[in-house]
Amino acid sequence: MSSLRTALIAAALTLAIPIPAQATAGPAITIENGRTQPVFSYADAVREHVYVESPVDSDLDGNLDKVRVDIIRPKESGPGLKVPVVIDESPYYDNSGRGNESEHKAYDAAGNVTKFPLFYDNFYVPRGYAVLNVDMLGTTRSEGCPDIGGKADVLGGKAVIDWLNGRARAFRADGSAVVADWTTGKAAMIGKSYDGTLANAVAATGVEGLETIVPISAISSWYKYQRSNGVVYNYDYAAGLANHVDTDPEAKCQQVRDRMDAEDADDTGDYNAFWSERDYIGGLLGDVSKVRASVFVVHTVNDLNVKPDNFSTWWKALADRNVPRKIWVGQTGHVDPFDFEGRRGLWVDTLHRWFDHWLHGVRNGITGEPRADVEVSPKQWITQSDWPAPSALKTSLYPAADGSLGSKPAAANSAASFKDVAMSETDMVADVGTANPGRVAFTTGELSQDLRLSGTPTADLRVKLDKPTSNLTALLVDFGEDSRVDWRTNEGITDLAEEDCHGESTAADDACYRKVVTNVATRPLEIVARGWIDVQNRDSLSQATPLPPGTYGTVTWLTLPQDYTFKKGHRIGLVLAGTDSTYSDETGTGANVTVDLSRSSVSVPLMLGTPLVDVPKDTTKFRGPGKLDLPKPDTTFRFF
């Protein structure tokens, strides 16, 4: 009898249920099949804007900066019907625009937004949510100066959450005070790239009222965005990006940009207070231990803009604290899940259920489902209990003097040498069976079965130098012709003319967007995992320790994470080199690097049950493909 009662209760929860929490003269929030229903008019929604007072004066004009907040909410919302909030805070509303179609805000004569970028407003407002498009401090119609992940960026966004919960002040354009009497105070932050980074940052402050975040292709540590273990990707990037997103006259924030240039430690590549302020896992402004919000992470393993160690380290830190969480891991480049081919409808529905659960309290079972969705080959997705795949185990691969890569350590006193010069990845992986003074390469034999890598490989080398330091690159390569996601071309997607719609539209703001397809290319190899380190940062990111010339030292570091299947008949390759000019602007030290092969290896998280076959001793039969045209991905301010 009790089981029948339980089943009846569960069935009742899926019926259309108006939420009677507040009396209202119009429609009430309605739930059916575990989802809020579109019972409110999008066309009649309230469109307004306010200016929230932040606790910072980033432009040093003597006044606290105000954050511009554009709001759209159901007409019925107010003291009698309070609604939760979905926030997309961005620096890009008046420059790069938002989404795959680079949408911008449009305003009416009163200064209210008539077109909100993306589908969030079209979809969620009819279902009983307010949607806020927030201009990051120093951008669009907000005051102040952008400081690229620092105090102004973080505390400006936090102030909006505080205002929604009665802890901060806001004003209308005429200077009159305004309170958010139409909201429950429960908020979500969502967004891709910089927008998702702001969500991570605000969550790391522990602000009350932020119930969930959905960081998409987002930064968790700006050091990881612009550094890898002391290797600098781009010089003066923070100041350059600040100038890009700030559409005010350049002179206004020049002193802020000059300060960033002076403090970013480009000359050493070290981690310092500047980067700690911009580290949301364990930095000066906030850290993962303060996170109250649940987290729905979306990232791709081939995002070489916001590189995937930004999600993997954040995800592990969240897991270590048992933060409620969910993850999608794709194979394209810097792409929103709304534009994963064949997944748009599923994404919209999954996000809907996630927000309904955390903001409206709908018991729809989403937190009891498998935690991870993973793309394992072009457009082929699997669902698993977590990421990385729990059954993947670290497997050590050992390079040998004959060019092989196998399951046993190399013979004692065997070594290989190369010179640290700036070299592109294309040149590093070309003709791997031929000697090249700028790199050494090792390959397995042909694989007898498919092998899936899931997680983060570790390079563990014992090296000596003839100079105090050298940059090191480790590449894990799949040698074998195959059709793979072509993430190098337009981040891996191509727009179609056909559209589909998600939400309600008006003449000024439609809910329809172009469909996309995944780019696929057939090539003889793929660089699967990449990792870089400056040898003098082998023991500490914040304090350089030169390696005495002629002395061996151990250098261990993580590559970028991956989820990738090496096919039967392919070969796994390990390439070791100096400065990777594809991703670093450094010139190389010119140091000669000697690798003690007997005490060097790479540890790769692989699925069980697939033995490796050692390469034959006669390696001359495998020359590898020649030089391929692998263009450098365009990462110059493609942070949107």
XYZ file of C-alpha atoms in Angstrom:
640
model
C 0.000 0.000 0.000
C 2.846 2.400 0.847
C 4.464 1.869 -2.573
C 1.120 2.624 -4.273
C 0.820 5.801 -2.220
C 4.337 6.830 -3.221
C 3.570 6.235 -6.895
C 0.382 8.316 -6.670
C 2.266 11.165 -5.049
C 4.944 11.042 -7.742
C 2.306 11.069 -10.465
C 0.593 14.033 -8.869
C 3.819 16.026 -9.016
C 3.794 15.865 -12.829
C 0.321 17.404 -13.159
C -0.291 21.069 -13.940
C 0.135 22.752 -10.548
C -0.207 26.503 -10.079
C 2.109 27.691 -7.319
C -0.088 29.528 -4.782
C 2.747 31.179 -2.878
C 1.505 34.705 -3.620
C -1.873 36.056 -4.599
C -1.979 37.504 -8.100
C -4.635 38.923 -10.382
C -3.118 37.321 -13.472
C -1.612 33.972 -14.358
C 0.276 32.071 -11.684
C 3.464 30.087 -12.141
C 2.397 26.685 -13.431
C 4.282 23.389 -13.445
C 3.528 20.467 -15.734
C 5.641 17.358 -16.307
C 8.302 18.750 -14.002
C 8.671 22.010 -15.961
C 7.366 25.548 -15.577
C 4.905 26.417 -18.328
C 4.712 29.537 -20.583
C 1.652 31.201 -19.073
C 2.934 34.807 -19.009
C 2.939 37.168 -21.991
C 6.359 37.950 -23.374
C 5.036 40.864 -25.413
C 3.472 42.482 -22.323
C 6.468 41.935 -20.048
C 7.898 44.812 -18.012
C 11.076 46.179 -19.550
C 13.074 48.512 -17.325
C 16.588 49.378 -16.244
C 18.280 50.359 -12.996
C 21.755 51.294 -11.798
C 23.066 49.215 -8.901
C 25.650 50.835 -6.659
C 28.822 48.745 -6.389
C 31.359 48.937 -3.547
C 34.236 49.961 -5.870
C 35.474 53.106 -7.587
C 37.420 51.510 -10.427
C 37.752 54.686 -12.534
C 39.018 56.690 -9.530
C 36.554 59.552 -10.036
C 35.640 59.720 -6.344
C 32.267 58.009 -6.762
C 31.223 54.393 -6.332
C 30.669 52.803 -9.748
C 27.115 51.950 -10.752
C 26.237 48.792 -12.658
C 23.678 49.069 -15.451
C 21.052 46.317 -15.160
C 18.506 45.779 -17.952
C 15.463 43.849 -16.757
C 12.618 41.989 -18.414
C 10.039 40.294 -16.184
C 6.413 39.146 -16.289
C 3.887 41.982 -16.106
C 2.277 40.220 -13.147
C 5.490 40.107 -11.101
C 5.635 42.344 -8.066
C 4.946 42.188 -4.351
C 2.054 39.799 -5.040
C 4.006 37.436 -7.334
C 7.733 37.248 -6.807
C 9.876 35.542 -9.421
C 13.469 34.245 -9.538
C 16.123 35.706 -11.803
C 18.381 34.518 -14.641
C 21.389 36.811 -15.122
C 23.783 37.105 -18.047
C 26.457 39.619 -17.057
C 28.732 40.518 -19.961
C 31.324 43.025 -21.187
C 30.331 42.388 -24.812
C 26.888 43.924 -25.285
C 28.169 46.905 -27.296
C 31.274 45.451 -28.967
C 31.546 41.761 -29.899
C 27.890 40.988 -29.169
C 26.548 37.756 -27.736
C 26.085 34.306 -29.173
C 26.951 32.737 -32.484
C 25.087 35.538 -34.302
C 26.742 38.360 -32.337
C 23.529 39.908 -31.045
C 23.533 43.351 -29.443
C 21.077 45.123 -27.191
C 18.599 47.507 -28.813
C 16.979 50.350 -26.869
C 13.773 52.400 -27.066
C 13.472 56.150 -26.557
C 13.235 55.703 -22.786
C 16.502 53.779 -22.720
C 14.894 50.422 -22.009
C 16.057 47.366 -23.908
C 13.698 46.159 -26.632
C 15.982 43.368 -27.825
C 17.757 41.167 -25.298
C 20.494 39.015 -26.875
C 20.127 35.220 -26.839
C 17.012 33.171 -26.130
C 16.947 33.380 -22.336
C 14.417 36.233 -22.178
C 12.145 34.744 -24.854
C 12.056 31.372 -23.154
C 12.151 32.071 -19.418
C 10.027 35.201 -18.964
C 6.822 33.423 -20.118
C 7.634 30.675 -17.613
C 7.794 32.927 -14.576
C 11.346 34.241 -14.477
C 12.943 37.653 -14.716
C 15.953 37.906 -17.027
C 18.682 40.463 -16.361
C 21.298 41.494 -18.896
C 23.994 43.185 -16.823
C 26.685 45.428 -18.310
C 29.967 44.557 -16.599
C 31.577 47.546 -14.916
C 33.535 49.624 -17.387
C 31.515 48.452 -20.392
C 28.411 49.460 -22.352
C 26.230 51.664 -20.074
C 27.859 50.836 -16.734
C 30.302 53.158 -15.023
C 33.893 52.397 -14.087
C 36.783 50.596 -15.766
C 37.159 46.894 -16.598
C 39.962 45.221 -14.691
C 39.847 41.806 -16.390
C 38.735 39.405 -13.723
C 39.754 41.578 -10.788
C 37.982 43.441 -8.011
C 35.723 45.640 -10.155
C 34.604 42.762 -12.380
C 33.788 40.534 -9.426
C 32.243 42.943 -6.939
C 30.147 44.693 -9.570
C 28.365 41.445 -10.356
C 28.055 40.536 -6.693
C 26.353 43.879 -6.012
C 23.525 42.920 -8.377
C 22.827 39.757 -6.353
C 22.986 41.842 -3.185
C 20.445 44.325 -4.591
C 18.037 41.531 -5.492
C 18.207 40.474 -1.845
C 17.910 43.930 -0.300
C 21.593 44.330 0.615
C 22.601 46.987 -1.948
C 21.127 50.182 -3.367
C 19.908 50.870 -6.881
C 18.611 53.915 -8.669
C 16.567 54.792 -11.710
C 17.909 57.157 -14.339
C 16.344 60.131 -12.520
C 18.245 59.261 -9.329
C 15.270 57.886 -7.401
C 15.886 54.772 -5.322
C 14.372 51.492 -6.461
C 13.967 48.141 -4.730
C 13.531 44.711 -6.291
C 10.168 43.939 -4.692
C 9.233 41.619 -7.569
C 11.807 38.895 -6.928
C 12.279 35.983 -4.568
C 15.967 36.882 -4.466
C 16.926 33.515 -5.929
C 19.251 34.013 -8.885
C 21.189 32.088 -11.509
C 24.139 33.375 -13.513
C 24.834 31.966 -16.957
C 27.019 32.805 -19.906
C 29.739 31.781 -22.271
C 33.384 32.812 -21.980
C 33.782 36.119 -20.100
C 30.101 35.952 -19.066
C 30.570 32.492 -17.562
C 33.826 33.642 -15.981
C 31.893 36.342 -14.116
C 29.502 33.646 -12.904
C 32.420 31.625 -11.522
C 33.884 34.736 -9.923
C 30.691 35.864 -8.188
C 29.938 32.333 -6.971
C 33.423 32.162 -5.430
C 32.575 35.129 -3.191
C 29.917 33.011 -1.485
C 27.213 35.627 -2.043
C 23.829 34.577 -0.645
C 21.000 34.365 -3.150
C 23.058 33.012 -6.031
C 21.531 29.537 -6.177
C 23.163 28.168 -9.316
C 25.613 29.090 -12.063
C 26.083 27.769 -15.595
C 29.632 28.662 -16.696
C 30.114 27.867 -20.389
C 33.684 27.837 -21.769
C 34.568 29.916 -18.724
C 37.736 30.883 -16.888
C 38.311 29.709 -13.330
C 41.850 31.118 -13.122
C 43.066 33.971 -15.316
C 46.598 32.686 -14.779
C 45.578 29.468 -16.514
C 43.971 31.544 -19.244
C 47.228 33.357 -19.976
C 49.912 31.078 -18.523
C 50.948 27.457 -18.302
C 53.414 26.746 -15.505
C 55.405 29.905 -16.188
C 55.063 29.851 -19.992
C 53.402 33.057 -21.237
C 50.780 32.688 -23.966
C 50.329 36.408 -24.806
C 52.074 39.528 -23.521
C 50.071 42.439 -22.031
C 46.865 40.563 -22.720
C 44.856 41.863 -19.754
C 45.340 45.506 -20.724
C 44.655 44.731 -24.371
C 41.392 42.933 -23.588
C 40.350 45.735 -21.231
C 40.816 48.243 -24.027
C 38.845 46.014 -26.393
C 35.755 45.733 -24.196
C 35.775 49.371 -23.017
C 34.095 51.637 -25.554
C 34.774 54.827 -23.574
C 37.524 57.199 -24.736
C 40.873 55.473 -24.217
C 42.175 58.108 -21.817
C 39.476 57.386 -19.230
C 40.895 54.026 -18.123
C 44.474 54.291 -19.328
C 45.839 54.397 -15.778
C 44.007 51.156 -14.965
C 45.486 49.443 -18.020
C 48.945 50.789 -17.191
C 48.626 49.324 -13.705
C 47.711 45.913 -15.138
C 50.720 46.014 -17.462
C 52.960 46.847 -14.514
C 51.587 44.091 -12.281
C 51.081 41.133 -14.647
C 54.649 39.758 -14.354
C 54.966 39.140 -18.084
C 58.745 39.328 -17.711
C 58.826 36.177 -15.553
C 55.564 34.337 -16.190
C 55.211 33.913 -12.417
C 52.002 33.710 -10.397
C 51.697 36.765 -8.109
C 49.080 38.882 -6.317
C 47.739 40.136 -9.656
C 46.858 36.595 -10.715
C 45.692 35.570 -7.244
C 43.073 38.327 -7.361
C 41.866 36.687 -10.561
C 41.921 33.104 -9.293
C 38.474 31.813 -8.290
C 39.622 28.400 -7.097
C 41.793 29.783 -4.316
C 42.539 33.470 -4.710
C 42.400 36.789 -2.866
C 38.798 37.767 -3.693
C 37.125 34.390 -3.445
C 37.692 30.685 -3.640
C 35.878 27.434 -4.178
C 35.436 26.831 -0.451
C 32.927 29.718 -0.372
C 30.741 28.490 -3.241
C 27.093 28.132 -2.169
C 25.639 27.726 -5.659
C 25.177 24.530 -7.608
C 27.246 24.462 -10.801
C 26.406 23.229 -14.317
C 29.708 23.269 -16.226
C 29.901 23.187 -20.023
C 33.241 23.145 -21.825
C 34.952 21.505 -24.777
C 38.253 19.656 -24.827
C 39.393 21.444 -27.987
C 38.760 24.967 -26.723
C 42.224 26.451 -27.184
C 40.958 29.920 -26.286
C 39.721 29.292 -22.747
C 41.806 26.176 -22.445
C 40.117 23.176 -20.827
C 42.279 23.111 -17.703
C 40.048 26.005 -16.642
C 37.116 23.641 -16.352
C 38.943 20.487 -15.210
C 40.618 22.103 -12.192
C 37.406 23.963 -11.255
C 35.386 20.761 -11.635
C 37.763 18.779 -9.413
C 37.738 21.495 -6.752
C 33.933 21.484 -6.770
C 33.900 17.691 -6.545
C 36.309 17.744 -3.606
C 33.752 19.898 -1.748
C 30.794 17.829 -2.986
C 29.151 20.883 -4.557
C 25.956 19.869 -6.433
C 27.061 19.836 -10.064
C 26.507 18.662 -13.615
C 28.731 18.740 -16.712
C 28.665 18.572 -20.503
C 32.026 17.972 -22.256
C 32.129 18.498 -26.037
C 34.760 18.195 -28.783
C 34.371 21.448 -30.719
C 36.255 24.649 -29.992
C 34.960 27.723 -28.148
C 31.279 26.911 -28.717
C 28.053 27.317 -26.707
C 26.033 24.094 -26.162
C 23.131 25.860 -27.889
C 25.247 25.305 -31.015
C 26.192 21.659 -30.495
C 24.759 19.937 -33.574
C 21.694 17.840 -32.778
C 21.715 18.873 -29.103
C 19.943 22.254 -29.122
C 16.549 20.982 -28.047
C 18.099 18.783 -25.373
C 20.217 21.678 -24.111
C 17.230 24.013 -23.821
C 15.205 21.365 -21.988
C 18.058 20.309 -19.673
C 18.829 23.912 -18.744
C 15.110 24.548 -18.206
C 14.820 21.638 -15.784
C 18.037 22.703 -14.016
C 16.766 26.249 -13.447
C 13.304 25.030 -12.469
C 14.825 22.787 -9.815
C 17.220 25.309 -8.276
C 15.157 28.498 -8.652
C 11.535 27.340 -8.472
C 12.090 24.264 -6.316
C 10.549 21.882 -8.843
C 11.201 18.241 -7.946
C 11.904 17.017 -11.475
C 14.661 14.488 -10.765
C 17.448 16.262 -12.622
C 19.888 15.992 -9.718
C 19.393 12.225 -9.609
C 20.419 11.669 -13.229
C 23.946 10.743 -14.443
C 26.174 13.735 -13.891
C 28.088 13.877 -17.189
C 27.300 14.040 -20.901
C 30.440 13.501 -23.008
C 31.048 13.721 -26.756
C 33.338 10.783 -27.574
C 33.487 11.248 -31.364
C 31.908 13.722 -33.813
C 28.246 14.159 -32.760
C 28.352 10.942 -30.707
C 27.524 11.512 -27.052
C 27.405 9.217 -24.050
C 26.072 9.727 -20.537
C 28.119 8.576 -17.572
C 28.131 8.910 -13.808
C 30.916 11.497 -13.706
C 33.817 13.049 -15.573
C 36.535 11.951 -16.125
C 35.255 8.445 -16.799
C 35.494 6.735 -13.384
C 36.891 3.555 -14.962
C 39.863 5.336 -16.576
C 43.130 4.406 -14.841
C 46.507 6.117 -15.079
C 48.718 4.147 -17.466
C 52.429 4.937 -17.741
C 54.024 5.095 -21.199
C 57.803 5.136 -21.431
C 59.893 6.657 -24.257
C 62.955 4.722 -25.401
C 66.114 5.593 -27.325
C 64.966 3.636 -30.398
C 61.931 5.913 -30.795
C 59.468 3.492 -29.247
C 56.817 4.295 -26.638
C 55.929 1.289 -24.540
C 54.874 -0.157 -21.230
C 58.368 -0.643 -19.763
C 60.979 1.939 -18.694
C 63.867 2.582 -21.047
C 67.281 1.069 -20.447
C 69.596 2.749 -17.982
C 71.732 5.605 -19.300
C 69.587 6.090 -22.412
C 68.937 9.695 -23.375
C 67.511 11.947 -26.063
C 68.271 15.603 -26.779
C 66.745 18.640 -28.482
C 67.144 22.420 -28.470
C 64.593 24.901 -27.074
C 63.653 26.947 -30.113
C 60.271 28.416 -30.999
C 58.581 25.802 -33.160
C 55.007 25.406 -34.355
C 53.014 22.314 -33.478
C 52.809 21.522 -37.177
C 56.602 21.230 -37.316
C 56.778 19.343 -34.012
C 54.603 16.476 -35.273
C 55.871 16.331 -38.869
C 57.922 13.303 -40.006
C 58.275 11.926 -36.503
C 60.520 9.104 -37.699
C 63.075 11.626 -38.922
C 65.527 13.382 -36.611
C 64.775 17.034 -35.893
C 67.046 19.157 -33.670
C 64.055 20.948 -32.149
C 62.176 17.887 -30.897
C 62.259 14.184 -30.094
C 59.392 11.808 -30.852
C 58.296 8.346 -29.742
C 55.465 6.083 -30.928
C 53.733 2.890 -29.894
C 52.995 0.094 -32.269
C 49.569 -0.213 -33.842
C 46.861 -0.502 -31.200
C 45.097 -3.838 -31.081
C 41.870 -2.264 -29.765
C 40.310 1.143 -29.280
C 41.710 3.037 -26.297
C 39.808 5.894 -24.681
C 41.620 8.652 -22.851
C 39.457 10.429 -20.276
C 41.070 12.992 -18.000
C 44.422 14.721 -17.709
C 47.762 13.181 -18.746
C 50.891 13.940 -16.711
C 54.367 14.440 -18.159
C 57.165 13.323 -15.824
C 60.638 14.015 -17.211
C 64.142 14.024 -15.843
C 66.161 16.613 -17.754
C 69.384 18.551 -17.696
C 70.077 21.845 -19.481
C 73.107 23.812 -20.535
C 71.346 27.046 -19.484
C 69.402 27.938 -16.317
C 66.006 27.263 -17.864
C 64.080 26.059 -20.882
C 60.484 25.877 -21.949
C 59.212 22.340 -22.411
C 56.315 21.109 -24.527
C 54.745 17.653 -24.334
C 52.330 16.597 -27.060
C 50.304 13.387 -27.024
C 49.459 12.533 -30.625
C 47.125 10.125 -32.416
C 48.821 8.897 -35.602
C 46.213 7.392 -37.895
C 43.879 8.692 -40.567
C 40.390 9.377 -39.286
C 37.464 11.791 -39.497
C 37.513 14.052 -36.459
C 35.852 17.263 -35.306
C 37.532 20.084 -37.235
C 37.677 22.529 -34.322
C 40.292 24.616 -36.121
C 37.729 25.889 -38.653
C 35.290 28.414 -37.124
C 35.652 26.641 -33.768
C 34.178 23.486 -35.292
C 30.731 24.621 -36.505
C 29.146 26.007 -39.673
C 25.953 28.071 -39.709
C 22.969 26.988 -41.790
C 20.277 29.188 -43.301
C 17.502 27.295 -41.509
C 16.412 28.520 -38.086
C 14.581 27.051 -35.132
C 12.865 28.906 -32.310
C 12.919 28.538 -28.536
C 10.544 30.873 -26.734
C 8.184 33.668 -27.710
C 8.996 36.496 -30.095
C 8.133 40.101 -30.749
C 8.841 42.210 -33.820
C 11.851 43.646 -31.997
C 13.171 40.444 -30.414
C 12.671 37.022 -31.976
C 13.509 33.694 -30.390
C 14.834 32.115 -33.600
C 18.439 31.215 -34.377
C 20.304 29.596 -37.224
C 20.980 25.907 -36.933
C 24.556 24.685 -37.178
C 26.425 21.579 -38.267
C 29.663 20.201 -36.871
C 32.730 20.562 -39.056
C 34.467 17.238 -39.669
C 37.809 16.748 -41.418
C 39.817 13.658 -42.323
C 43.490 13.964 -41.410
C 46.354 11.529 -40.804
C 46.904 12.653 -37.212
C 45.521 14.656 -34.323
C 47.300 16.342 -31.438
C 45.281 15.037 -28.531
C 46.816 16.610 -25.430
C 49.217 19.521 -24.931
C 51.232 20.671 -21.948
C 53.831 23.362 -21.337
C 56.179 24.361 -18.522
C 59.094 26.702 -17.870
C 61.665 24.500 -16.120
C 62.477 27.207 -13.576
C 58.830 27.009 -12.396
C 58.963 23.248 -11.839
C 58.716 23.617 -8.039
C 56.716 26.829 -7.719
C 54.569 29.026 -9.956
C 55.302 32.079 -7.847
C 59.059 31.761 -7.378
C 61.489 30.783 -10.125
C 64.235 28.269 -9.348
C 66.803 27.950 -12.163
C 68.118 24.442 -12.805
C 71.907 24.453 -12.405
C 73.391 23.821 -15.876
C 74.598 20.264 -16.332
C 72.522 18.977 -13.406
C 69.544 16.669 -13.818
C 66.239 17.696 -12.297
C 62.725 16.239 -12.298
C 60.051 18.236 -14.109
C 56.472 17.050 -13.687
C 53.396 18.832 -15.010
C 49.853 18.301 -16.220
C 48.890 18.629 -19.863
C 45.509 19.999 -20.848
C 42.702 17.484 -20.206
C 41.051 15.478 -22.970
C 38.402 12.908 -23.748
C 39.430 11.089 -26.904
C 39.410 7.634 -28.436
C 42.532 6.254 -30.113
C 41.255 3.841 -32.750
C 42.420 0.285 -33.323
C 45.349 0.277 -35.766
C 46.453 3.808 -34.819
C 49.658 4.687 -32.975
C 50.009 6.845 -29.886
C 52.873 9.315 -30.103
C 54.717 11.416 -27.548
C 56.558 14.489 -28.824
C 58.877 16.484 -26.553
C 60.096 19.910 -27.623
C 60.887 23.433 -26.434
C 58.766 26.548 -26.969
C 55.414 25.984 -28.700
C 55.034 29.003 -31.000
C 51.462 28.013 -31.843
C 50.316 29.033 -28.377
C 53.140 31.085 -26.856
C 54.648 34.397 -27.895
C 57.935 33.483 -26.201
C 61.001 33.052 -28.412
C 62.683 30.095 -26.694
C 65.808 30.098 -24.533
C 68.155 28.292 -26.911
C 68.968 25.775 -24.192
C 70.053 22.263 -25.125
C 67.767 19.808 -23.310
C 68.851 16.263 -22.471
C 66.123 13.861 -21.359
C 67.044 10.889 -19.168
C 64.723 8.368 -20.826
C 65.221 5.738 -18.146
C 63.541 8.036 -15.625
C 60.955 9.735 -17.845
C 57.366 8.828 -18.715
C 53.926 10.153 -19.476
C 50.950 8.966 -17.429
C 47.706 8.744 -19.398
C 44.226 8.019 -17.960
C 42.991 5.167 -20.163
C 40.105 2.743 -20.028
C 40.935 -0.728 -18.754
C 41.091 -3.857 -20.878
C 43.070 -2.719 -23.896
C 46.750 -3.778 -23.872
C 49.352 -1.700 -25.668
C 51.512 -3.235 -28.363
C 55.135 -2.077 -28.301
C 56.504 -0.619 -31.518
C 58.892 -2.939 -33.421
C 62.542 -2.213 -32.823
C 62.947 -1.328 -36.494
C 61.315 2.107 -36.326
C 62.457 3.148 -39.792
C 59.287 1.640 -41.260
C 57.171 4.298 -39.555
C 58.101 7.770 -40.729
C 54.822 9.422 -39.798
C 52.971 11.884 -42.006
C 54.785 14.838 -43.465
C 54.143 18.429 -42.561
C 50.424 19.192 -42.281
C 48.657 22.497 -42.618
C 47.430 22.909 -39.036
C 46.685 26.647 -38.794
C 47.059 28.428 -35.484
C 43.610 28.925 -33.912
C 42.651 32.591 -33.782
C 42.662 33.390 -30.053
C 43.143 37.140 -30.392
C 40.303 38.506 -28.269
C 38.011 35.700 -29.471
C 36.720 35.594 -25.934
C 32.982 35.667 -26.511
